[in-house]
PDB file of C-alpha atoms in Angstrom:
ATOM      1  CA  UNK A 125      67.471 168.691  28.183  1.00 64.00           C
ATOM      2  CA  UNK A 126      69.992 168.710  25.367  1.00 78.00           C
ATOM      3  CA  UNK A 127      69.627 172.260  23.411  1.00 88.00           C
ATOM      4  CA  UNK A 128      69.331 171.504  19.633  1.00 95.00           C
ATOM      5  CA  UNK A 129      67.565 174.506  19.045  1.00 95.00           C
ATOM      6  CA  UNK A 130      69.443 176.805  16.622  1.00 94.00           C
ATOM      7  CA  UNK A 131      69.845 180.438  17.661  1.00 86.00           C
ATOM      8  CA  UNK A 132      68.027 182.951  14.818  1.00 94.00           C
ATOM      9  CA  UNK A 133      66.305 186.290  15.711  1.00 94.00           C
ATOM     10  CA  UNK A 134      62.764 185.333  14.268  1.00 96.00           C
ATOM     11  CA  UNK A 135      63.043 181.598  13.280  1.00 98.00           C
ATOM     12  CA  UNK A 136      63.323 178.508  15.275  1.00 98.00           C
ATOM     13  CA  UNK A 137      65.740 175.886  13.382  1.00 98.00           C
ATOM     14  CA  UNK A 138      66.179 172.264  13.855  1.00 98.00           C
ATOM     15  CA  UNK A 139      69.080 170.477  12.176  1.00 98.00           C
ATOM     16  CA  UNK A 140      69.697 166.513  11.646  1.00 98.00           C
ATOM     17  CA  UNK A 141      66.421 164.527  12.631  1.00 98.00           C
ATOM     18  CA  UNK A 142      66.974 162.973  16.190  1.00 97.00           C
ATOM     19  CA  UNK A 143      63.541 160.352  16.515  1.00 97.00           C
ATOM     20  CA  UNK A 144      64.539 160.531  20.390  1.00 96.00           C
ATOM     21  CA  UNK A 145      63.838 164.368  20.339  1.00 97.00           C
ATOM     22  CA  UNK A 146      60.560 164.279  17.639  1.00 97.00           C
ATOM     23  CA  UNK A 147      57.643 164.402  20.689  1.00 96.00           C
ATOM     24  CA  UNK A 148      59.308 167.449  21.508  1.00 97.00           C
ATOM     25  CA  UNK A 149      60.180 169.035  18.355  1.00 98.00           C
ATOM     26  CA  UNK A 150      56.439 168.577  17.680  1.00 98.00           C
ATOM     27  CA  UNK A 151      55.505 170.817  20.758  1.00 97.00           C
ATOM     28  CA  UNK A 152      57.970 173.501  19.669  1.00 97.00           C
ATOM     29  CA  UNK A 153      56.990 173.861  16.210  1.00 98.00           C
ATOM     30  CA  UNK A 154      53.743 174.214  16.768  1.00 98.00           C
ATOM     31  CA  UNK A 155      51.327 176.490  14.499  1.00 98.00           C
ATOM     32  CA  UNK A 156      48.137 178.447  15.691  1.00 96.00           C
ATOM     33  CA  UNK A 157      46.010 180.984  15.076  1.00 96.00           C
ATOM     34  CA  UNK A 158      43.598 181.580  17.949  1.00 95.00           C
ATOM     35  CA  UNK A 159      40.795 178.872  16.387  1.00 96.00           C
ATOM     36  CA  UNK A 160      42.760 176.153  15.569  1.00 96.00           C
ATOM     37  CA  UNK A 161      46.352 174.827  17.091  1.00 96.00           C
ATOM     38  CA  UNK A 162      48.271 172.066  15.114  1.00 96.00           C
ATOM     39  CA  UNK A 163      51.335 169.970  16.392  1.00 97.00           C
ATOM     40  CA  UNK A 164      54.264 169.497  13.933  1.00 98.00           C
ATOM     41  CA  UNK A 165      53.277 165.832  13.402  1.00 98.00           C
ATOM     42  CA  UNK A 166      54.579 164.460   9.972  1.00 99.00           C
ATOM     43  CA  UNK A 167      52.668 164.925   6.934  1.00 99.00           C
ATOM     44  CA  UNK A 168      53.432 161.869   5.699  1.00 99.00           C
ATOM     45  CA  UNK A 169      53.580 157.961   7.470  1.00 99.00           C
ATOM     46  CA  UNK A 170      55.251 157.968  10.855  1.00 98.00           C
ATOM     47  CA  UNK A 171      55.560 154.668  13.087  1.00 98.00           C
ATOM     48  CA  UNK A 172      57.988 156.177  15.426  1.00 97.00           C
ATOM     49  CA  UNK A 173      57.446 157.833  18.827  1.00 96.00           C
ATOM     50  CA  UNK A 174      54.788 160.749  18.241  1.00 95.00           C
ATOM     51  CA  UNK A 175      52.033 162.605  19.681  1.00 93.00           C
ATOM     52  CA  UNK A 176      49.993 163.555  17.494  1.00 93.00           C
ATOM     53  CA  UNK A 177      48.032 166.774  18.058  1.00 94.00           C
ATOM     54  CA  UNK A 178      45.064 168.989  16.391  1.00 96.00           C
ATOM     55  CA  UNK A 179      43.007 171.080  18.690  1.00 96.00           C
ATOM     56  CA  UNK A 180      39.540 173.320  18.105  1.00 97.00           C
ATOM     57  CA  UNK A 181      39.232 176.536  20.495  1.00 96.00           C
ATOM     58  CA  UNK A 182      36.619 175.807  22.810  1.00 94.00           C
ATOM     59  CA  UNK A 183      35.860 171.956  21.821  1.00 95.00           C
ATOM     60  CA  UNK A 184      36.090 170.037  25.361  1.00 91.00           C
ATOM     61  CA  UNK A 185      34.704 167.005  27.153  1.00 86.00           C
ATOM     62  CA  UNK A 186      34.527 166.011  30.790  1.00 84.00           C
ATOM     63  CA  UNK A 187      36.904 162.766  31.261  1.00 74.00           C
ATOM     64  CA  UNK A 188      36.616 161.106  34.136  1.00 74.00           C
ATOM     65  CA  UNK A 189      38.797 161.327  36.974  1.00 70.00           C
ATOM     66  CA  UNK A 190      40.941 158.238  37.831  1.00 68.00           C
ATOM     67  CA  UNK A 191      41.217 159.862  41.601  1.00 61.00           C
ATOM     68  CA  UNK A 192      37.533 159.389  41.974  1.00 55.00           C
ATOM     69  CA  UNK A 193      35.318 162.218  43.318  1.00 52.00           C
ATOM     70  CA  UNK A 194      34.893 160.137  46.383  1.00 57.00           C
ATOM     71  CA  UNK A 195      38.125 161.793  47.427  1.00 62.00           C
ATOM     72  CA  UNK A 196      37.752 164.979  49.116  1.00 66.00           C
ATOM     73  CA  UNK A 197      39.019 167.548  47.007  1.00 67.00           C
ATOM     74  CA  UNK A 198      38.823 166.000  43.877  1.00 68.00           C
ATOM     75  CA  UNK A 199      36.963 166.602  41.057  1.00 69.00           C
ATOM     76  CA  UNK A 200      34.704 164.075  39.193  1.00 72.00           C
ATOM     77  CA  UNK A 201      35.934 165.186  35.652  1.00 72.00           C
ATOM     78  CA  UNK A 202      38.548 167.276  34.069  1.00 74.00           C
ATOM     79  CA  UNK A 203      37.135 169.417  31.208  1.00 80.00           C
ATOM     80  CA  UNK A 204      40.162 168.056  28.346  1.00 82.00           C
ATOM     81  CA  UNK A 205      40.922 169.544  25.802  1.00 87.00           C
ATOM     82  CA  UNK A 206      40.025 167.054  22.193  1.00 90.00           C
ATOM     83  CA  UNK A 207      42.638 165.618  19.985  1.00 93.00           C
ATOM     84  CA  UNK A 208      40.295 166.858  16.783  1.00 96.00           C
ATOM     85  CA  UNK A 209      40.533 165.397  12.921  1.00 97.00           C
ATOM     86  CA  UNK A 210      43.741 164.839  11.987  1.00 97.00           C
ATOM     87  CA  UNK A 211      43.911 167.048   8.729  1.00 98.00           C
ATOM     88  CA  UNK A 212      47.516 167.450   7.485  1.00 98.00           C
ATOM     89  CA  UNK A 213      47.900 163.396   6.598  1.00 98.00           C
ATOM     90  CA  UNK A 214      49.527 162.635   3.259  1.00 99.00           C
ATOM     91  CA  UNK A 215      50.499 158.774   3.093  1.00 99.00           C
ATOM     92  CA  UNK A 216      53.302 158.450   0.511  1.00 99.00           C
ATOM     93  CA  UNK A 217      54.420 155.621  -1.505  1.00 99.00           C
ATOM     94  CA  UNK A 218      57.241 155.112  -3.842  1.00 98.00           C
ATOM     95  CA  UNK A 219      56.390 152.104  -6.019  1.00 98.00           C
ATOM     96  CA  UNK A 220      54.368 150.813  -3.233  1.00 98.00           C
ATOM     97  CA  UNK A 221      57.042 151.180  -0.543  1.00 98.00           C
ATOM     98  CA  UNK A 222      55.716 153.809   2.515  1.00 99.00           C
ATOM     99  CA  UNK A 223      57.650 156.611   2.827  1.00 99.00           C
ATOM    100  CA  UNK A 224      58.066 156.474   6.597  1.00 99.00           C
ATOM    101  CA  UNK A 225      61.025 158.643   8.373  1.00 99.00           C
ATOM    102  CA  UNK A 226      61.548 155.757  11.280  1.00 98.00           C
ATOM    103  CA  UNK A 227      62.412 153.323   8.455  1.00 98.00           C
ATOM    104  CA  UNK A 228      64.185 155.301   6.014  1.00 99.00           C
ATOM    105  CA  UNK A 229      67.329 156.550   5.782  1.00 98.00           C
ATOM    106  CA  UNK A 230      67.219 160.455   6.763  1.00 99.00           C
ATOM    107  CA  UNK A 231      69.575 163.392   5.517  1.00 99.00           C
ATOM    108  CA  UNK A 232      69.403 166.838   5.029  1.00 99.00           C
ATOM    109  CA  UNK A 233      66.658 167.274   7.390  1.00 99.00           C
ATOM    110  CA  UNK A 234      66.367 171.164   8.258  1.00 99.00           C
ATOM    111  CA  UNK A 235      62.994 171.860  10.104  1.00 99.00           C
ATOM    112  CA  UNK A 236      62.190 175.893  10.623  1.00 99.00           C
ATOM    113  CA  UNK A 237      59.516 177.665  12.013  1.00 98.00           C
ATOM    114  CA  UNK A 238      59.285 181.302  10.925  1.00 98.00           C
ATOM    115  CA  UNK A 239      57.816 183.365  13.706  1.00 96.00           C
ATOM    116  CA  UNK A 240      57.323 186.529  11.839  1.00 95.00           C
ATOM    117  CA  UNK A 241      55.469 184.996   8.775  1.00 95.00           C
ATOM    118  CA  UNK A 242      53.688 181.930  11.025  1.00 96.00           C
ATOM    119  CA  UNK A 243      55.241 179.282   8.477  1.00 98.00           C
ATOM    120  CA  UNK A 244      56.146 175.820   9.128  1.00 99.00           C
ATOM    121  CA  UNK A 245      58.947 174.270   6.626  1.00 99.00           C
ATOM    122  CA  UNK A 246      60.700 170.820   6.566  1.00 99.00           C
ATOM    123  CA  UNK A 247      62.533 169.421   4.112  1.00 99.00           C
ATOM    124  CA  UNK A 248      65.026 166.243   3.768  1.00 99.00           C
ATOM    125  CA  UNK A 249      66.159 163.451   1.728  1.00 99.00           C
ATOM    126  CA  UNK A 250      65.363 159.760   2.510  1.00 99.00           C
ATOM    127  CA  UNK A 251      66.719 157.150   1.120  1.00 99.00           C
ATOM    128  CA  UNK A 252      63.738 153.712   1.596  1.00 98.00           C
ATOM    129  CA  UNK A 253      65.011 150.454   2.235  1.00 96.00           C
ATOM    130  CA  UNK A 254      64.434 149.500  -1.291  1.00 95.00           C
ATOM    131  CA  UNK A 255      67.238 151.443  -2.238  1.00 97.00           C
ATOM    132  CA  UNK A 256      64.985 154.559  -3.678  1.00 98.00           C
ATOM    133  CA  UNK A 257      66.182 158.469  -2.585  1.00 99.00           C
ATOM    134  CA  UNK A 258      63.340 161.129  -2.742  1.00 99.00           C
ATOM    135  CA  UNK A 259      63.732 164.604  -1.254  1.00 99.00           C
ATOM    136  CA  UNK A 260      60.591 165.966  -0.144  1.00 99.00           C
ATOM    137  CA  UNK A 261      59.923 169.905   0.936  1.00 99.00           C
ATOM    138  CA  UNK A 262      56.689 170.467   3.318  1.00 99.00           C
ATOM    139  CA  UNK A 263      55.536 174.230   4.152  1.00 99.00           C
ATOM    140  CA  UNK A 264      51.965 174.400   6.293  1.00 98.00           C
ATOM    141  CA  UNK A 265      50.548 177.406   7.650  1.00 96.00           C
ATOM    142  CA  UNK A 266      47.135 178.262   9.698  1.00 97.00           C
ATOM    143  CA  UNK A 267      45.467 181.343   8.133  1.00 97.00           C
ATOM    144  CA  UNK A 268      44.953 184.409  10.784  1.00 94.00           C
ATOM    145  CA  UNK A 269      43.096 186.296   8.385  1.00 96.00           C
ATOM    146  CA  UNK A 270      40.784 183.444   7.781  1.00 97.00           C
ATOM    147  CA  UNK A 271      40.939 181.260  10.846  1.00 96.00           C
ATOM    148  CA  UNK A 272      39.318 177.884   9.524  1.00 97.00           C
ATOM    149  CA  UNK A 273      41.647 177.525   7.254  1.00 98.00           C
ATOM    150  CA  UNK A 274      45.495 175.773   6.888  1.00 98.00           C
ATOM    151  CA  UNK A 275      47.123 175.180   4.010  1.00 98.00           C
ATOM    152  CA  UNK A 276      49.723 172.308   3.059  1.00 99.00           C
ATOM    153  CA  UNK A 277      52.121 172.353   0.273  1.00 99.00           C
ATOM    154  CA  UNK A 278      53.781 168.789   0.101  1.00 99.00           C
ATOM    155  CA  UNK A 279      56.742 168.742  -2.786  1.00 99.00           C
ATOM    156  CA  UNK A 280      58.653 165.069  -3.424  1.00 99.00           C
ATOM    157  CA  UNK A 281      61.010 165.009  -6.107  1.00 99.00           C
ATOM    158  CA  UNK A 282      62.477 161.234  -7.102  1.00 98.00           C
ATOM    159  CA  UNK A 283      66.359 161.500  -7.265  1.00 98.00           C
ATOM    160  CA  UNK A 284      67.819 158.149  -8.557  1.00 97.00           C
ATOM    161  CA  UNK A 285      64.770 156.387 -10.004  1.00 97.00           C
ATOM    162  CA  UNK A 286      61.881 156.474 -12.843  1.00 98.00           C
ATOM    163  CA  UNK A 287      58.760 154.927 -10.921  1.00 98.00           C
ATOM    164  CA  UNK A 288      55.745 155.438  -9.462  1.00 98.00           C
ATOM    165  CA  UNK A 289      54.289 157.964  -6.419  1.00 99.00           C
ATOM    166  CA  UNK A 290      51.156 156.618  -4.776  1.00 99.00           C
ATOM    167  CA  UNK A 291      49.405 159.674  -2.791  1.00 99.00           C
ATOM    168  CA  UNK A 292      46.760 159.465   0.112  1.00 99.00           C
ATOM    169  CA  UNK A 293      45.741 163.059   1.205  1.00 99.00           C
ATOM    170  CA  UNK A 294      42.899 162.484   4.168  1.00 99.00           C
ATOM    171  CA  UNK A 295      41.036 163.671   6.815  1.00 99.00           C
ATOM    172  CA  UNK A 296      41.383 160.740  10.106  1.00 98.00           C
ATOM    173  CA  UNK A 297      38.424 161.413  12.762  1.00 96.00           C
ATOM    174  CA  UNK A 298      39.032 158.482  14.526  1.00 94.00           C
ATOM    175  CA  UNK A 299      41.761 159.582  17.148  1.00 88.00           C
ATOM    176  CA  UNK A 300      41.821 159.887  20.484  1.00 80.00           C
ATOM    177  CA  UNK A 301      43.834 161.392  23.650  1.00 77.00           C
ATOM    178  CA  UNK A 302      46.709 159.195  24.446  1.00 74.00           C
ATOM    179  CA  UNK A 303      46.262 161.427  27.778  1.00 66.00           C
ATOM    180  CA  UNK A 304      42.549 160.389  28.561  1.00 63.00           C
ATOM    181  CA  UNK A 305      42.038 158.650  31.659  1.00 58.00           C
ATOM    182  CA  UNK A 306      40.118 155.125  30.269  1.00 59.00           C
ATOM    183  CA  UNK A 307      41.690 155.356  26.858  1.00 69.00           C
ATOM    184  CA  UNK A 308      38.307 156.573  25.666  1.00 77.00           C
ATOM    185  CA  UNK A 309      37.306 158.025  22.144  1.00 86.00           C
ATOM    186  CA  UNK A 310      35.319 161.104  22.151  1.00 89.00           C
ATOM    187  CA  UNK A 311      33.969 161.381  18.882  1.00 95.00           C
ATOM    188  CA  UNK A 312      31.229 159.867  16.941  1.00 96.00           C
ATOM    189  CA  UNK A 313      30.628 160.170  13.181  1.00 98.00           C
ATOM    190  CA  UNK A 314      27.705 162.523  11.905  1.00 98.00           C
ATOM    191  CA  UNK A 315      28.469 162.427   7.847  1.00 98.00           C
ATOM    192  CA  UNK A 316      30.943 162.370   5.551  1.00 98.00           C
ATOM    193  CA  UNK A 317      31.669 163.151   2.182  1.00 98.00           C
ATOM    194  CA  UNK A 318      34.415 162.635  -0.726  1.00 98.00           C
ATOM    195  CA  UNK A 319      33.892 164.220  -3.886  1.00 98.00           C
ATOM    196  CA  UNK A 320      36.759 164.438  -6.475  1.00 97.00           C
ATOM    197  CA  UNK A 321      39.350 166.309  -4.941  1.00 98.00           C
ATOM    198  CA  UNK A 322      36.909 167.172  -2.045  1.00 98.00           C
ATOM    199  CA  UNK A 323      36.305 165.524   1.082  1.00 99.00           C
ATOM    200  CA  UNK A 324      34.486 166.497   4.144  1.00 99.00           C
ATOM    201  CA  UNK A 325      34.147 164.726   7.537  1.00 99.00           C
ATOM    202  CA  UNK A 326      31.268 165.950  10.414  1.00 99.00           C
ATOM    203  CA  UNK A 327      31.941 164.482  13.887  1.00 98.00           C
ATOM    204  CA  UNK A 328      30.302 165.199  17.196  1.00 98.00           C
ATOM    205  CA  UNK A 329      31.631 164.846  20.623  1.00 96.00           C
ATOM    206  CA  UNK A 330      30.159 162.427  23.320  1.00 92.00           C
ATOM    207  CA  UNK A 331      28.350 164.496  26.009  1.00 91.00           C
ATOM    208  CA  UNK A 332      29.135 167.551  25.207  1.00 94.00           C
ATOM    209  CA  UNK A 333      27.867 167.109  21.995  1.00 96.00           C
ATOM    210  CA  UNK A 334      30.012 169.845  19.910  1.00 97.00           C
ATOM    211  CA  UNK A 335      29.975 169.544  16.224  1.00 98.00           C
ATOM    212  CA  UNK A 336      33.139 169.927  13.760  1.00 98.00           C
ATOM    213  CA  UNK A 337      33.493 169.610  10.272  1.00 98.00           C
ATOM    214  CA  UNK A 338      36.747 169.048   8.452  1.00 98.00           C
ATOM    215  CA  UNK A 339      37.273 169.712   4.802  1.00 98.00           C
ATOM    216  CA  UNK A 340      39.921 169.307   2.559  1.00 98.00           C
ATOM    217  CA  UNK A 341      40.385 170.533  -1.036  1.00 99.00           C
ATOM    218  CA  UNK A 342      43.862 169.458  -2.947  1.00 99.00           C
ATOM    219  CA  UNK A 343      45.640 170.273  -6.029  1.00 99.00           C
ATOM    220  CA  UNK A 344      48.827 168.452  -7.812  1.00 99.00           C
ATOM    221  CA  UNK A 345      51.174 170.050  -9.824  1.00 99.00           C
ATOM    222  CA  UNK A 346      53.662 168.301 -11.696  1.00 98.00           C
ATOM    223  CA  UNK A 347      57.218 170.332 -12.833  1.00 98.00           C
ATOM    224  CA  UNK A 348      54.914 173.546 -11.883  1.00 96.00           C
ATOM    225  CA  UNK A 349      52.383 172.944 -14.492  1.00 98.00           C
ATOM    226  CA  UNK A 350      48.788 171.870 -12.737  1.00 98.00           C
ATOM    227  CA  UNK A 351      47.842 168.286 -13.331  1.00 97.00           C
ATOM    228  CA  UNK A 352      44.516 167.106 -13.642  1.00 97.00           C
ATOM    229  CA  UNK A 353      43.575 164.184 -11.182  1.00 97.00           C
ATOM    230  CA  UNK A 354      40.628 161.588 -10.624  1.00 96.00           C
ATOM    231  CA  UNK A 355      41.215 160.348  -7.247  1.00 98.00           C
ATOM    232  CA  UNK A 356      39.849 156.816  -5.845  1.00 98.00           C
ATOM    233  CA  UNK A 357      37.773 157.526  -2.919  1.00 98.00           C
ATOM    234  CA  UNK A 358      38.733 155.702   0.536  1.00 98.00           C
ATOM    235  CA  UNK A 359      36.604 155.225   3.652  1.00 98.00           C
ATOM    236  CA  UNK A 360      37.222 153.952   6.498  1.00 96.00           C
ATOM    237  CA  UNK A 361      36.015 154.348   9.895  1.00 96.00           C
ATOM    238  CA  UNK A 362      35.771 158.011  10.352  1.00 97.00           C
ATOM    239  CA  UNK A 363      37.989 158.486   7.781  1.00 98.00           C
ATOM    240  CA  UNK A 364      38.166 159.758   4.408  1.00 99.00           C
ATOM    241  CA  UNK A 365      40.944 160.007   1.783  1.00 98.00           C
ATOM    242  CA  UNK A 366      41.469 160.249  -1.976  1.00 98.00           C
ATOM    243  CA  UNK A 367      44.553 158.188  -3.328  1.00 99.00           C
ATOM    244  CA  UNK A 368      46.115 158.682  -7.278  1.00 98.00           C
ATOM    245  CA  UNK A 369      49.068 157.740  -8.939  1.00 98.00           C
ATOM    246  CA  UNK A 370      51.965 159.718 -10.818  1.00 98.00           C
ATOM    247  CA  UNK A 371      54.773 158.573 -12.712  1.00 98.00           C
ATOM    248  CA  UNK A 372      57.758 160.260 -12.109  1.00 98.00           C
ATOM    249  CA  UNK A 373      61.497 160.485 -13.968  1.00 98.00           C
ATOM    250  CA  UNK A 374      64.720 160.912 -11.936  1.00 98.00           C
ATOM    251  CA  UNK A 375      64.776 164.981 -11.077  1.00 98.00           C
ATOM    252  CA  UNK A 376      60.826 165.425 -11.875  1.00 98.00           C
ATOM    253  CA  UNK A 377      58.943 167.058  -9.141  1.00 99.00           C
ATOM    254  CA  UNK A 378      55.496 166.655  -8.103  1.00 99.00           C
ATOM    255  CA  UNK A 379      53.816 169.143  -5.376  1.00 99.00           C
ATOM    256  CA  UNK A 380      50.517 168.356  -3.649  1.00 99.00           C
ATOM    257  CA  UNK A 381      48.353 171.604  -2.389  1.00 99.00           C
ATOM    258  CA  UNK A 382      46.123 170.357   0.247  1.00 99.00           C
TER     259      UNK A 382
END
């Protein structure tokens, strides 16, 4: 395997974005904290090769073998591991464009993961197809003190345009393994809520019948100074999401605490 790993004493670096090598770059920048483990899927829209990955200590469900237990020897389930809510999504639009890293133009994309403080950053420019540049700077972190809780702070700043950011934090329940064995989903909606710049999202497991809810809280600041927001509300199928507009200059910054 080709070693793009940077050598640091307590950070692991990744330099240049190779979409061949995200699947694995998403293993080794991992975050956990004994409750919760996260893969380093995107924040934002992604339609290239991924895997995404958010797990709950403890949360399992017995998939059926392919084998068959007829077999001698072999089991009639696996206890797997769930793929749980997908928390860390931010969908990102420039003027109504996506801001997708398999379509864009990528540069300056530096990805660390500092091992001492438990800190995941990213940061790079992309330039959209509509001719638009935006660098964007993502740090996330899962608490050990407090260990329900991760934090995202999501910063875009608009380099060569005056225009308009579109934002979707949300919370997406309706995932599955791409490892199960009958391409089964294993959750099913028990209530959901979206209030302001809240939203919550209960789900239970088939079977097993393990309850999780997901919560998010965000924030936007604009140039540093808070900005007050009154996000739409979006549903979908176990799904929820807030989406708001800001107008941006060339230089200005807006950050999103989620």
């Amino acid at each position: 395997m080709k070693n793009y790993i940077k050598a640091d004493e307590w950070n692991i670096i990744e330099e240049g974005f190779d979409p061949h090598l995200n699947k694995i770059s998403e293993s080794i920048f991992s975050l956990g904290n004994g409750r919760m483990g996260q893969r380093a899927n995107f924040e934002e829209t992604y339609s290239g090769e991924s895997l995404p990955g958010n797990y709950v200590a403890g949360v399992y469900y017995p998939d059926k073998t392919r084998v068959g237990w007829w077999k001698n020897g072999y089991p009639e389930y696996f206890a797997k591991v769930l793929n749980a809510a997908n928390w860390v999504g931010i969908e990102v639009k420039i003027d109504g464009e996506i801001l997708d890293l398999a379509t864009a133009e990528v540069s300056d994309f530096r990805r660390v993961l500092n091992m001492h403080a438990g800190i995941l950053e990213r940061s790079f420019t992309a330039k959209l197809k509509g001719g638009k540049t935006v660098k964007v700077k993502a740090t996330r972190f899962c608490s050990i003190a407090d260990d329900e809780v991760g934090a995202i702070r999501y910063s875009i700043t608009a380099t060569n345009f005056d225009g308009t950011v579109t934002l979707m934090p949300f919370i997406d329940g309706d995932i599955k393994n791409q490892d199960s064995n009958y391409d089964e989903k294993f959750w099913t909606l028990v209530s959901d809520e979206i209030n302001g710049t809240e939203a919550y999202i209960k789900l239970r497991t088939k079977k097993t019948a393990f309850e999780v809810c997901t919560g998010s809280s965000i924030e936007l600041y604009k140039n540093a100074e808070k900005v007050t927001i009154k996000p739409e509300a979006v549903r979908k199928e176990k799904f929820v999401g807030q989406t708001f507009s800001v107008e941006l200059k060339a230089n200005e910054e807006i950050t999103l605490i989620k």
